[in-house]
Each structure stands twice: as C-alpha cells, then as structure tokens.
PDB file of C-alpha atoms in Angstrom:
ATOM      1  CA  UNK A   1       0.000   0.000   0.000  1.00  0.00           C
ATOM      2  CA  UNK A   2       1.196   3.450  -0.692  1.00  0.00           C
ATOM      3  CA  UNK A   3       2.079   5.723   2.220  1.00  0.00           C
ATOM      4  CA  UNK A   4      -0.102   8.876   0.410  1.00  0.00           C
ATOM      5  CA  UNK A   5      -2.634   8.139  -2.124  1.00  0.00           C
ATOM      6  CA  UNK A   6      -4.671  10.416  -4.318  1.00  0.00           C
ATOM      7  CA  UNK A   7      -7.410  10.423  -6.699  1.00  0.00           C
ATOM      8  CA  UNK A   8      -5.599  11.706  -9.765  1.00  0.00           C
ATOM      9  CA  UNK A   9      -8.596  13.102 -11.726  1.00  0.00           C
ATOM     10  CA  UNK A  10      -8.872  15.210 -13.824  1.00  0.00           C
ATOM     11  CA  UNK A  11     -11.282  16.847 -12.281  1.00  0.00           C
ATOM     12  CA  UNK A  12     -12.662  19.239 -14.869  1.00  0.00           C
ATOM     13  CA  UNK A  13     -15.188  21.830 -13.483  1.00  0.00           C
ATOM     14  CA  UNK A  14     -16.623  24.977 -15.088  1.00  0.00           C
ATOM     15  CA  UNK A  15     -15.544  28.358 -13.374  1.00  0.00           C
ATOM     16  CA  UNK A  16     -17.450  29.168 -10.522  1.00  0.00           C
ATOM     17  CA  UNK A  17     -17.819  25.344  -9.301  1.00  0.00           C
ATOM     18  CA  UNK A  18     -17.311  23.616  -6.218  1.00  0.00           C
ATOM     19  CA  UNK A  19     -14.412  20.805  -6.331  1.00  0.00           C
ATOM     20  CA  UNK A  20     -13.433  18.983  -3.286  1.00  0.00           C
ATOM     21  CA  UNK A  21     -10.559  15.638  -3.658  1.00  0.00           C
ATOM     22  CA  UNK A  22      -8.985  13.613  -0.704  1.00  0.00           C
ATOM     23  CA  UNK A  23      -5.935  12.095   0.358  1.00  0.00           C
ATOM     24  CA  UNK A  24      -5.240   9.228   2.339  1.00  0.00           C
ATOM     25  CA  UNK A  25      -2.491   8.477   4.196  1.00  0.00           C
ATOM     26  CA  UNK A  26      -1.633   4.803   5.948  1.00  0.00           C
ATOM     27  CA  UNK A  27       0.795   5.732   8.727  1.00  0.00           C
ATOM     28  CA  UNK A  28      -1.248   6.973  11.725  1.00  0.00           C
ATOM     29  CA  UNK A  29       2.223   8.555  13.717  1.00  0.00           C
ATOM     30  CA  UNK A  30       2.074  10.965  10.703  1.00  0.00           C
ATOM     31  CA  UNK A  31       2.342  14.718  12.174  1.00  0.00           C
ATOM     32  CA  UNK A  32       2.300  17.333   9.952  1.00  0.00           C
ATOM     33  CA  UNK A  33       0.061  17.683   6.693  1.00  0.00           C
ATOM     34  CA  UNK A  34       0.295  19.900   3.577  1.00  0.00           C
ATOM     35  CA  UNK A  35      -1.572  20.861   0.420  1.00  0.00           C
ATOM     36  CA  UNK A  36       0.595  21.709  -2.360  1.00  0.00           C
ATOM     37  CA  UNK A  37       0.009  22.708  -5.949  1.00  0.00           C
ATOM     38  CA  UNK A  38       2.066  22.560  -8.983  1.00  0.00           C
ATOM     39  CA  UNK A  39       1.783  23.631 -12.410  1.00  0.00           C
ATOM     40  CA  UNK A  40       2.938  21.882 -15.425  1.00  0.00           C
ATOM     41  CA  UNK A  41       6.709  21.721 -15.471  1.00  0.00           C
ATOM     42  CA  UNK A  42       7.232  23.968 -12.328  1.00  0.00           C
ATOM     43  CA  UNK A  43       8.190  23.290  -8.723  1.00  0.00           C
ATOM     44  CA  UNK A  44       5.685  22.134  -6.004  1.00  0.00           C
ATOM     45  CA  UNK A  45       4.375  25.227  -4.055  1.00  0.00           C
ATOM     46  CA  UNK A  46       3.139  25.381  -0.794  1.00  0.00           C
ATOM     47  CA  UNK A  47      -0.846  25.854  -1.296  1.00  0.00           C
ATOM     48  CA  UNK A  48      -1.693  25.476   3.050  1.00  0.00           C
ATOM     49  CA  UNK A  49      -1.148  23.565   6.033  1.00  0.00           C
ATOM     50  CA  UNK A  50      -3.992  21.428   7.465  1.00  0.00           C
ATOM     51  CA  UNK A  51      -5.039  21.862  10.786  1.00  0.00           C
ATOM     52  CA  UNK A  52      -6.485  19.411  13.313  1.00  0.00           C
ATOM     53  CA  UNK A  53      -9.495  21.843  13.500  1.00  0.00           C
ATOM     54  CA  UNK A  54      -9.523  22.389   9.563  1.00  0.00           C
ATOM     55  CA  UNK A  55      -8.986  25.548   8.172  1.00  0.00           C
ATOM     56  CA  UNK A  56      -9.448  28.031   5.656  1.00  0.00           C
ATOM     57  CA  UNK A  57      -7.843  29.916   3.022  1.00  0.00           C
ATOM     58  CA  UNK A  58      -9.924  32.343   1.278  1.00  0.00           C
ATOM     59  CA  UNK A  59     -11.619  30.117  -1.073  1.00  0.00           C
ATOM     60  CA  UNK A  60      -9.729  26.745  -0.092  1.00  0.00           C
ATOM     61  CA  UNK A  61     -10.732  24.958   2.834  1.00  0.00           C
ATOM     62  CA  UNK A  62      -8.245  22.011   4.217  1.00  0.00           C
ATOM     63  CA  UNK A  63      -9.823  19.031   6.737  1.00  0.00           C
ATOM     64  CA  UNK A  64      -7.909  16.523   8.689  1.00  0.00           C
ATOM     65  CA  UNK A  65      -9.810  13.232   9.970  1.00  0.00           C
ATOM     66  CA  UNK A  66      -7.342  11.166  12.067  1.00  0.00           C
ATOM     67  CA  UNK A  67      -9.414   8.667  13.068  1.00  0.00           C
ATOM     68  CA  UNK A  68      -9.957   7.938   8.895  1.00  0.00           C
ATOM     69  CA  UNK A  69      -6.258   8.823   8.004  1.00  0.00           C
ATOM     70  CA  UNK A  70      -7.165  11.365   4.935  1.00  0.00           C
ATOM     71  CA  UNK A  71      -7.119  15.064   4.422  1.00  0.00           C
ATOM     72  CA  UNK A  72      -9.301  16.864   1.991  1.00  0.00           C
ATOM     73  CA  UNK A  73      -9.198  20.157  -0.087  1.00  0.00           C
ATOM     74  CA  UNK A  74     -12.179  21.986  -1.168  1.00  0.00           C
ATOM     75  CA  UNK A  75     -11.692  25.088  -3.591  1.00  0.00           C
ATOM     76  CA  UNK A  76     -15.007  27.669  -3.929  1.00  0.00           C
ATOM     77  CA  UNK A  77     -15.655  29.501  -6.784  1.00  0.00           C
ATOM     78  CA  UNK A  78     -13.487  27.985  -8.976  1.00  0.00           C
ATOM     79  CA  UNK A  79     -11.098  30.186 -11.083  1.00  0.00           C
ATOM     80  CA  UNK A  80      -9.367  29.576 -14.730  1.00  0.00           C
ATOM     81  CA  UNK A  81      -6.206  30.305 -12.726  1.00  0.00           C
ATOM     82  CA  UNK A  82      -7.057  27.434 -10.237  1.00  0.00           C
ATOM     83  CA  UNK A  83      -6.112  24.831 -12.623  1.00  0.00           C
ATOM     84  CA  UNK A  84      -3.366  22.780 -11.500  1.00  0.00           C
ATOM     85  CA  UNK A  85      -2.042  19.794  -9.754  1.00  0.00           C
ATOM     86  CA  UNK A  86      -3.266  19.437  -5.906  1.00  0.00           C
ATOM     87  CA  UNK A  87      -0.288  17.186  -4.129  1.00  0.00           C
ATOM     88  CA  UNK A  88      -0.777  15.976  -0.675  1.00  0.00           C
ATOM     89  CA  UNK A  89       2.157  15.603   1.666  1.00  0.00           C
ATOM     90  CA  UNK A  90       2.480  13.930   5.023  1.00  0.00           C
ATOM     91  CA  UNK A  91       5.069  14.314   7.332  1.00  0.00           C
ATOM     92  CA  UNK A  92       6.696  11.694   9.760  1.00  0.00           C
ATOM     93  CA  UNK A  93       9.936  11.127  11.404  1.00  0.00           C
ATOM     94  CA  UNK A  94      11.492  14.334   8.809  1.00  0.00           C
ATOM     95  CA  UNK A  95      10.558  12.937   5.987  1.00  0.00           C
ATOM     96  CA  UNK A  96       7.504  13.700   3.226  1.00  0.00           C
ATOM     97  CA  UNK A  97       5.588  11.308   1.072  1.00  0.00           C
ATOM     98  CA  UNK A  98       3.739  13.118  -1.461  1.00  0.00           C
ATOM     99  CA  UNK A  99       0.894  11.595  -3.290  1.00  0.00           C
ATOM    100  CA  UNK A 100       0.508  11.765  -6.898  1.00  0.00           C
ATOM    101  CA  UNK A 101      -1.549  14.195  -7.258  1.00  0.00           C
ATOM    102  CA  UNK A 102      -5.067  15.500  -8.339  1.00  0.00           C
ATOM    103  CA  UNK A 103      -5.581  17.316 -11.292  1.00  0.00           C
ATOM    104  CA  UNK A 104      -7.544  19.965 -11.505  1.00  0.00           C
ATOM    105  CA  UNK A 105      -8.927  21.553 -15.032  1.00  0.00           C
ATOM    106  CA  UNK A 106     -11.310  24.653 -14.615  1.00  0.00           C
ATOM    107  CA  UNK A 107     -12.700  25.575 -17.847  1.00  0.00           C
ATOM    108  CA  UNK A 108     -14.971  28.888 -19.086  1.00  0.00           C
TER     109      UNK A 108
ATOM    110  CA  UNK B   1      16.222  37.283   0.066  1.00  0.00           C
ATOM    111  CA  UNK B   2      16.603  34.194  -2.259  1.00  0.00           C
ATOM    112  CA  UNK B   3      14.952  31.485  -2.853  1.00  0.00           C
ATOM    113  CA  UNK B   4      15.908  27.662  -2.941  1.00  0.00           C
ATOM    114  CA  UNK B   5      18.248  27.415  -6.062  1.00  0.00           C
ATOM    115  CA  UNK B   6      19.724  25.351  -8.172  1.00  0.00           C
ATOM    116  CA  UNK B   7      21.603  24.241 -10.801  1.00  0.00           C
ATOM    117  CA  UNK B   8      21.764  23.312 -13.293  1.00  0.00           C
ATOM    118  CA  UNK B   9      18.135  24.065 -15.005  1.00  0.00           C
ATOM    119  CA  UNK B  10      18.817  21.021 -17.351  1.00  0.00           C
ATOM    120  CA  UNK B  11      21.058  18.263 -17.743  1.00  0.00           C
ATOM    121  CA  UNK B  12      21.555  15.355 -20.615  1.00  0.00           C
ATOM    122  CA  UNK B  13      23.543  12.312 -19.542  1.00  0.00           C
ATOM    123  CA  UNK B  14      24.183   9.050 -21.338  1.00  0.00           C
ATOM    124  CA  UNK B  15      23.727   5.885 -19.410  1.00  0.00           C
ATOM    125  CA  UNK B  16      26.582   4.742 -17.023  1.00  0.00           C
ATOM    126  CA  UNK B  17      27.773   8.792 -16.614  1.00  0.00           C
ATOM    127  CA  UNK B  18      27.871  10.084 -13.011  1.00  0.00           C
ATOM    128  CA  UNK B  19      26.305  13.342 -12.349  1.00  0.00           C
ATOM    129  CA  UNK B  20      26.091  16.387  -9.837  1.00  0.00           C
ATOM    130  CA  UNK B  21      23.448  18.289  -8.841  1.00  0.00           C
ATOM    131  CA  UNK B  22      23.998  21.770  -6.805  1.00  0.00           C
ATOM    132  CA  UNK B  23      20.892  23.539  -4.514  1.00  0.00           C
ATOM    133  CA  UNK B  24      21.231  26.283  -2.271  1.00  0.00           C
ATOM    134  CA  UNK B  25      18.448  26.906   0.438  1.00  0.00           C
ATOM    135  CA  UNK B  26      16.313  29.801   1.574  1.00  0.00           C
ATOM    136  CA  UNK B  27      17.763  31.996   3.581  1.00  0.00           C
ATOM    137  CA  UNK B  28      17.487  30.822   7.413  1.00  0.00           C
ATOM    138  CA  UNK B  29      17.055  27.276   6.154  1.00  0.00           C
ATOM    139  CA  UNK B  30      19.563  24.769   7.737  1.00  0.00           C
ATOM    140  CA  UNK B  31      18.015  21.464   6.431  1.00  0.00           C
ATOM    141  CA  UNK B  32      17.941  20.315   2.524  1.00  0.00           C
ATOM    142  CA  UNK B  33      16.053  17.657   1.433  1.00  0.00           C
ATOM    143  CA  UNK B  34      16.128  16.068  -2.079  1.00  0.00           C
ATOM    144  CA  UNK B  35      13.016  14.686  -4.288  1.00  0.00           C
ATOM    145  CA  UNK B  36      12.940  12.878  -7.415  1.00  0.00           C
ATOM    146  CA  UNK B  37       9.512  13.363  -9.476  1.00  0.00           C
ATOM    147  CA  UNK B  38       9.211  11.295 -12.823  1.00  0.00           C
ATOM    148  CA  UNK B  39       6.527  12.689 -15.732  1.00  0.00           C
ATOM    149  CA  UNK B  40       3.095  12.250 -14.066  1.00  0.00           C
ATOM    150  CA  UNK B  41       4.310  11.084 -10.922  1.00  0.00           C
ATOM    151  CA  UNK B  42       4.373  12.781  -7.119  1.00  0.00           C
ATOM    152  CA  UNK B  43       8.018  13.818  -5.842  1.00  0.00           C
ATOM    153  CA  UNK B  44      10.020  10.392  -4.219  1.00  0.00           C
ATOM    154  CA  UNK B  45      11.666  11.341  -0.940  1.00  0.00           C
ATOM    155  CA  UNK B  46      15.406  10.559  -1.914  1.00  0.00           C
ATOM    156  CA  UNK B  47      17.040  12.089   1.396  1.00  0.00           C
ATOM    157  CA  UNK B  48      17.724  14.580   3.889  1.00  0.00           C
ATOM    158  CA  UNK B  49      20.709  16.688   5.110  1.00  0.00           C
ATOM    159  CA  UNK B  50      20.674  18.305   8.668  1.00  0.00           C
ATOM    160  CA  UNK B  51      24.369  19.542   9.789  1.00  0.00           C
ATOM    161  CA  UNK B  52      25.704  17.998   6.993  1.00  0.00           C
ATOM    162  CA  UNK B  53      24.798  14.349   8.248  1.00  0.00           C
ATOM    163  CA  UNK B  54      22.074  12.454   5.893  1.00  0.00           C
ATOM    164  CA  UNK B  55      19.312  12.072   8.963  1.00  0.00           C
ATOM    165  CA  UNK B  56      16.800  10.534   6.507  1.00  0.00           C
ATOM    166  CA  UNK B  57      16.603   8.463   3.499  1.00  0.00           C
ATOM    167  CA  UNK B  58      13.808   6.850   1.185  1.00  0.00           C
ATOM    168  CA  UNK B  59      13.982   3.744  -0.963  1.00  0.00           C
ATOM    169  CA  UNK B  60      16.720   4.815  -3.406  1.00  0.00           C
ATOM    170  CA  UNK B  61      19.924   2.662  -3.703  1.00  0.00           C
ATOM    171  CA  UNK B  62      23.235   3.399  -2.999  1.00  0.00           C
ATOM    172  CA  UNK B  63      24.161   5.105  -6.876  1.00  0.00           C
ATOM    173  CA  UNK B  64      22.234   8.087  -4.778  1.00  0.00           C
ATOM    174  CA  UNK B  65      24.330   9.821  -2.568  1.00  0.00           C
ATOM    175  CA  UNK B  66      24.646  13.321  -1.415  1.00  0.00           C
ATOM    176  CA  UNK B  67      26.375  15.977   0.206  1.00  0.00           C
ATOM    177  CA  UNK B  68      25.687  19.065   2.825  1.00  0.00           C
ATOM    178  CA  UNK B  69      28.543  21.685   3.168  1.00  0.00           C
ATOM    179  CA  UNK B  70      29.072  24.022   5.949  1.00  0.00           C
ATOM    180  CA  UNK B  71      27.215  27.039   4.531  1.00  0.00           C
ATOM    181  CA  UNK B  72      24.038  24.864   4.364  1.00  0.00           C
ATOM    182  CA  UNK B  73      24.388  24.283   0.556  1.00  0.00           C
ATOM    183  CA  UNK B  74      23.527  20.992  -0.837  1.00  0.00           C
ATOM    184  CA  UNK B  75      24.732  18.732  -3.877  1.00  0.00           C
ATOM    185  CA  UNK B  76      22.996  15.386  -5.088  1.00  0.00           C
ATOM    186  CA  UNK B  77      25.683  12.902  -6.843  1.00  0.00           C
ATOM    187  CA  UNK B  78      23.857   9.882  -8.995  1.00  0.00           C
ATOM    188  CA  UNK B  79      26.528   7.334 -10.371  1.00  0.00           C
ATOM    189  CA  UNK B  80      25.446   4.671 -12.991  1.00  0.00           C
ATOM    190  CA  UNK B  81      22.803   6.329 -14.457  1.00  0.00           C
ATOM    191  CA  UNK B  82      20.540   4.374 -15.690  1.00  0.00           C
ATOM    192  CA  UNK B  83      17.808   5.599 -18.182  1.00  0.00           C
ATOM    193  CA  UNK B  84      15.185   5.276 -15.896  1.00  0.00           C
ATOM    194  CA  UNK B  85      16.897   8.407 -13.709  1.00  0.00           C
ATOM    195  CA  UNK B  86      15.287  10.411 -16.149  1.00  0.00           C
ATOM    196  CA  UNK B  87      13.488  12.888 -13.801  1.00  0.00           C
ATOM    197  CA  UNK B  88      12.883  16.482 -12.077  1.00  0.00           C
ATOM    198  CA  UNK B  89      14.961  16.658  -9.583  1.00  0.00           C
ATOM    199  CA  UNK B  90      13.931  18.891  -6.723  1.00  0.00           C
ATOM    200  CA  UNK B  91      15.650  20.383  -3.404  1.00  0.00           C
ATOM    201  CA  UNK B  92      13.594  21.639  -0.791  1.00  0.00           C
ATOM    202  CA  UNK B  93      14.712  23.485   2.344  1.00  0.00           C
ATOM    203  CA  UNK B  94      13.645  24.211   5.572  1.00  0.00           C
ATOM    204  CA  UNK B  95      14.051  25.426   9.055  1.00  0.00           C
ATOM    205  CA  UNK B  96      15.491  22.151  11.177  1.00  0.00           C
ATOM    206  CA  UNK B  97      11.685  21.665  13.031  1.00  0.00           C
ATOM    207  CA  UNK B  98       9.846  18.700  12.802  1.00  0.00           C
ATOM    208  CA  UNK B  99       6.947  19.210  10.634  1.00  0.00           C
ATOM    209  CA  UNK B 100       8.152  22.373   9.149  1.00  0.00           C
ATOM    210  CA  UNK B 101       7.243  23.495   5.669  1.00  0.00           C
ATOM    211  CA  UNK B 102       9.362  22.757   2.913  1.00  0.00           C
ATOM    212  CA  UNK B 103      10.501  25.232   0.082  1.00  0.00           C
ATOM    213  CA  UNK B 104      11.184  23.899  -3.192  1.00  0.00           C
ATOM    214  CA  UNK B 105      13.523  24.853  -6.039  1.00  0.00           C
ATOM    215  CA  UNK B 106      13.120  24.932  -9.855  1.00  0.00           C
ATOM    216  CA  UNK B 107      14.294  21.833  -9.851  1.00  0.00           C
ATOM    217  CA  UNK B 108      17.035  20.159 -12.905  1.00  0.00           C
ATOM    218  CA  UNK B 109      15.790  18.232 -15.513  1.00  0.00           C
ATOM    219  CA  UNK B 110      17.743  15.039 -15.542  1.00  0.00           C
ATOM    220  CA  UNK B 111      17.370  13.180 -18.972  1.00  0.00           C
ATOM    221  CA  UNK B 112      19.126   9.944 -19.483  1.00  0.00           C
ATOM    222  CA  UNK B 113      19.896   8.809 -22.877  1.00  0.00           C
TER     223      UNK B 113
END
C-alpha cells in the first residue's frame, strides 16, 4: 500500500464550481500535513497547512480526519487560474511522502 | 532574500555517466532535502541533510548519494545512471523543526539517454 494516495482526476469543473478531492495516508504517527500545488513543469508550491481543526484559506478549505487517516481540499468559486495539480504531503519522522496528485482543469 | 536554487536548469547524460546536482536553500534554512519526481508522478523522498549528516533516506539505492557543506548548501551525486533516472529533480529546504514546511527549487531536468 502506498504511504499517500490520491485520486488523480482530472477533475474538470466549469468556473465558478465547487471541487473537493482527498488524500489518504496509511501511517497513523504521521504529524504534519500539507496541500501543495504545482503547475505543469514547475516546482511544487506550498498551497496550506492542514489543521487538526480544519482551516481556511480564502476560497480553499483544508480538513484533517485522524481517526480515517485522509485530508481533503475543497476550492469555492473555482477560477481559470485554479487549474493545477493538488499534491498531498504527510510528514513523519522528517521525511515527506507526497501523493501523486489531483488534477484539476477549470474551464470557461 | 533568495529562494531555494539550483543548478543546473537542465542536464543530458548518457547511461553509465555520473552526475552532480547543486541547490542552495532559503535563507534561514539549515536542512535540505532532495526529491525525485518522474513525468506524471508525485516527488520520491530521496534524502535529507541536517548539519551535513544524511538524517533521513527513502527507498533509493546506494548510486544516490549526497552531500551538505558548511554554509548549508547541498549537492545530489547519482553514479550509474541508468535511463530510468530520467526525472525532475527537486531540493527543498527548511528550518530544522519537525513538521516544518518545505521550500522547493526549480528543480534540474535530468534526462538519461
């Protein structure tokens, strides 16, 4: 089994939409949890932390359920410029896992 | 202040050729981890450097090895290369706490002919 995994997608939503994706993760000592997003044939950037409590970020909201082992993203009113791969990390013991990604298409 | 860097942007190797890679963290960053990410695929932990001592490493063999120097800098050495090396490369740093957020570089394309 794979430490992260993702539902790659593509998720392809009109502008305006709703589009929420999870992440699972199989070690439960994990501490620290992470939404990034990349772009084609750039670097991962930081998108948010996830909180125990969940929390927002103007339009993107982050959940953590321990007891499940999975995260989640949900992005509001979808924007052209939200388009993008969504990578979950987890951190244990130093060291991320990254999952493979969801992709996310917003069209006009 | 600066960014993670590094060099180079792009690299072309035939099999069996060693190669170097060079990253320089964020300012205030002390710890340098390396990431391998093939087309399509999520970064692979490779390892990490924390006072110039590897403290972590993934599932990569021994061809993988790496360096931290005093001033924090980073390099990545891969010996061997085989074709399936062909990858983004990417250095993150960070400050040296558990759980703390990683910054990423541009990364070096690695191809492998």
């Amino acid at each position: 089994r794979k430490e992260v995994e993702q539902d790659p997608g593509p998720f392809n939503v009109p502008e305006g939409a709703t589009v929420a994706f999870n992440c699972t993760y199989s070690n439960s000592a994990s501490q620290s949890f992470f939404w990034y997003r990349q772009d084609c044939r750039k670097e991962p950037k930081l998108l948010m932390s996830v909180y125990s409590s969940g929390n927002e970020d103007g339009r993107f909201t982050a959940q953590l359920n321990r007891a499940s082992q999975y995260i989640s993203l949900l992005i509001r009113d979808s924007k052209l410029s939200d388009s993008a791969t969504y990578l979950c990390v987890v951190i244990g013991d130093y060291k991320l896992s990254f999952g493979a990604g969801t992709t996310v298409t917003v069209r006009a | 202040d600066a960014g993670v860097t590094q060099s180079p942007t792009h690299l072309i190797k035939t099999r069996g050729q060693q190669v170097t890679l060079r990253c320089s963290p964020k300012s205030g960053h002390d710890t340098v981890s390396w990431y391998q990410q093939a087309l399509g695929q999520g970064p692979q932990f490779i390892f990490q450097y924390y006072e110039e001592e590897e403290r972590q490493r993934g599932n990569f063999p021994d061809r993988f090895s790496g360096h931290q120097f005093p001033n924090y800098s980073s390099e990545l050495n891969v010996n061997a290369l085989l074709l399936g090396d062909s990858a983004l490369y990417l250095c993150a740093s960070s400050a040296p706490v558990m759980g703390e957020t990683q910054y990423f570089g541009p990364g070096t394309r690695l191809l492998v002919l």
